[in-house]
Amino acid sequence: MKVLGVVFKGYNSGIIKFVTEIIDFLQNTGFEVYLEKNQADKVGKQELSIKSFDSKDLDALVVIGGDGTILKVFHEIARDIPLIPVNSNSLGFFYDLNRDNYQKAFKLIMEGNYYIKTFKTGSLTVDSIKISDFLNEIAIYNVKKGKMFIFKLFRNGELITGGRCDGAIIATMLGSTAYSLAQGGPIIDSELDALVYTPISPFTQFLKPIVFSSESSLEVQNFVDSLILVDGILQYEVKKDSKMMITLSGKNISFVKIKAFERNFFAKIKRRLFDEPFTSKFF
């Protein structure tokens, strides 16, 4: 693994300095480094500029930022390039590397001491038209703000549940620790492939979260004009009585892992549940 792309979030002086330090370190360590033009200009590395990451045969993509940066990269890059996330001081569930350990980690990568871990993602179609893949979740609401979402949910053609609520979330395993969890959904072990349905503020207590197997084909039938929010980034409006199909068949996402720095999944969960480091300021 020698050819790396670098993408980052934020243009304040602290971020630019950190990104520049990482790029200089990678080059000094022997990596070939590239950035897309607009970001190469921001850090004064025009000589490393390329048109797009999809146009270059990269071994991996270094993502500097937080979880939102991972989501942005997932939706902007068409192919599955292995990601090496480096946290820039934000809460990052996808991140093992940070300011303190990235140099040791990249030296290990240069020596070949790493492995690739791949996860499945979700796919959304509406009336047989592919709309989007999703990494975390899709959330479906009534297009009229403040009005209830009315729906039925089918699995492989069988009616499972339905009713009235503020909205419905369908999440992947990776997304089970995000919006779905905040709405009372279950945490899915990182070793499992699954889809999770979680109602948002249901009108009746009988609407409960459900975990579906990775082979499930879910259909949401809406009885009101609806708004679909994909990973908190993309928005789509659909007419009532649309046929929304959700499966775990999106493009894969892969991460470069170094055993010496890999954080335990449930250690990340505890950090997420206790909202560290925010709560450490008060307790």
Phi, psi and omega in degrees: 000105186233336186253116186237141166263156177231129175227146183214166179241134176098144182233020176286166187299325180294317179294314180301319179296316181296315180297317180298319178299317180295314180299313180299318179296316180299316180295318180292335180276347177113004178279148171267123191240140178224149173229153172289153194307312185297325180278329175299321178296321183296326182258009178068034181240051184301332181291346180260007188285138170228162184294311179202156179292332178292340183269356184242142180277083183270147173279327180196166180236120177277120183249114184253117182158225178230194183298326178298329178292321177299315180299318180298315180297318180303319184276340184265337183254127189288324186255167182273089174266127178305137183256142172241093182284136174235117185286133179251046175083014173255168178289116186230106180288331183276358194255133170253332185260152181210190182299331186277331189239359188296327182294314178298321182296315182290332174295320177294321178297317179300327179277356179089012182268072180204169171217164181255128176247126186245140180237149173280154176230171184271161178226136181240128170236148177233120182052046175071009178253125179294126181259307184190153163274161176218143181271313182263295186196164162247145175235133185242130182230167166294135182295337176272115183301136178086355179259152183287147172269128182242128190204169165232147179240126180246147172239120181050039177089351181262131178293126182252313183200179178168172180148210182240137179197177178287338179173174179227137179248134168242116187240154171276178175302315180297324181281351182294342180262008183250239184301319180301315179298319180297336180261014176095010179284164182279157172273129179258128179305142184294345179273357182253144169258125183199164169245142182238125173261128178226120176284148178257118179045063182295149180290330180237149181291349183277352173274110184235157176298149179223138175259130181245149180294162183294341181272359184288144170246111184262139176236128175254123177254119185257140181252011175219154172303137193230157174244127177253126177250120184256114178055025180068012186242309185257144180234139177221137174259136179229147180285158177298157183065024173281160179251100180263119181250131181233126177224165177265064186224023177286177177298145180291157169236135185236145179235141173277124184243139175241117187305324183295338184239004183288125180274136178299137183305315184282339171293321176296321180298315180298321178296320179293315184293324181267003174054041175287151000273007183302311184290338180295343178286341187244342185235000000 
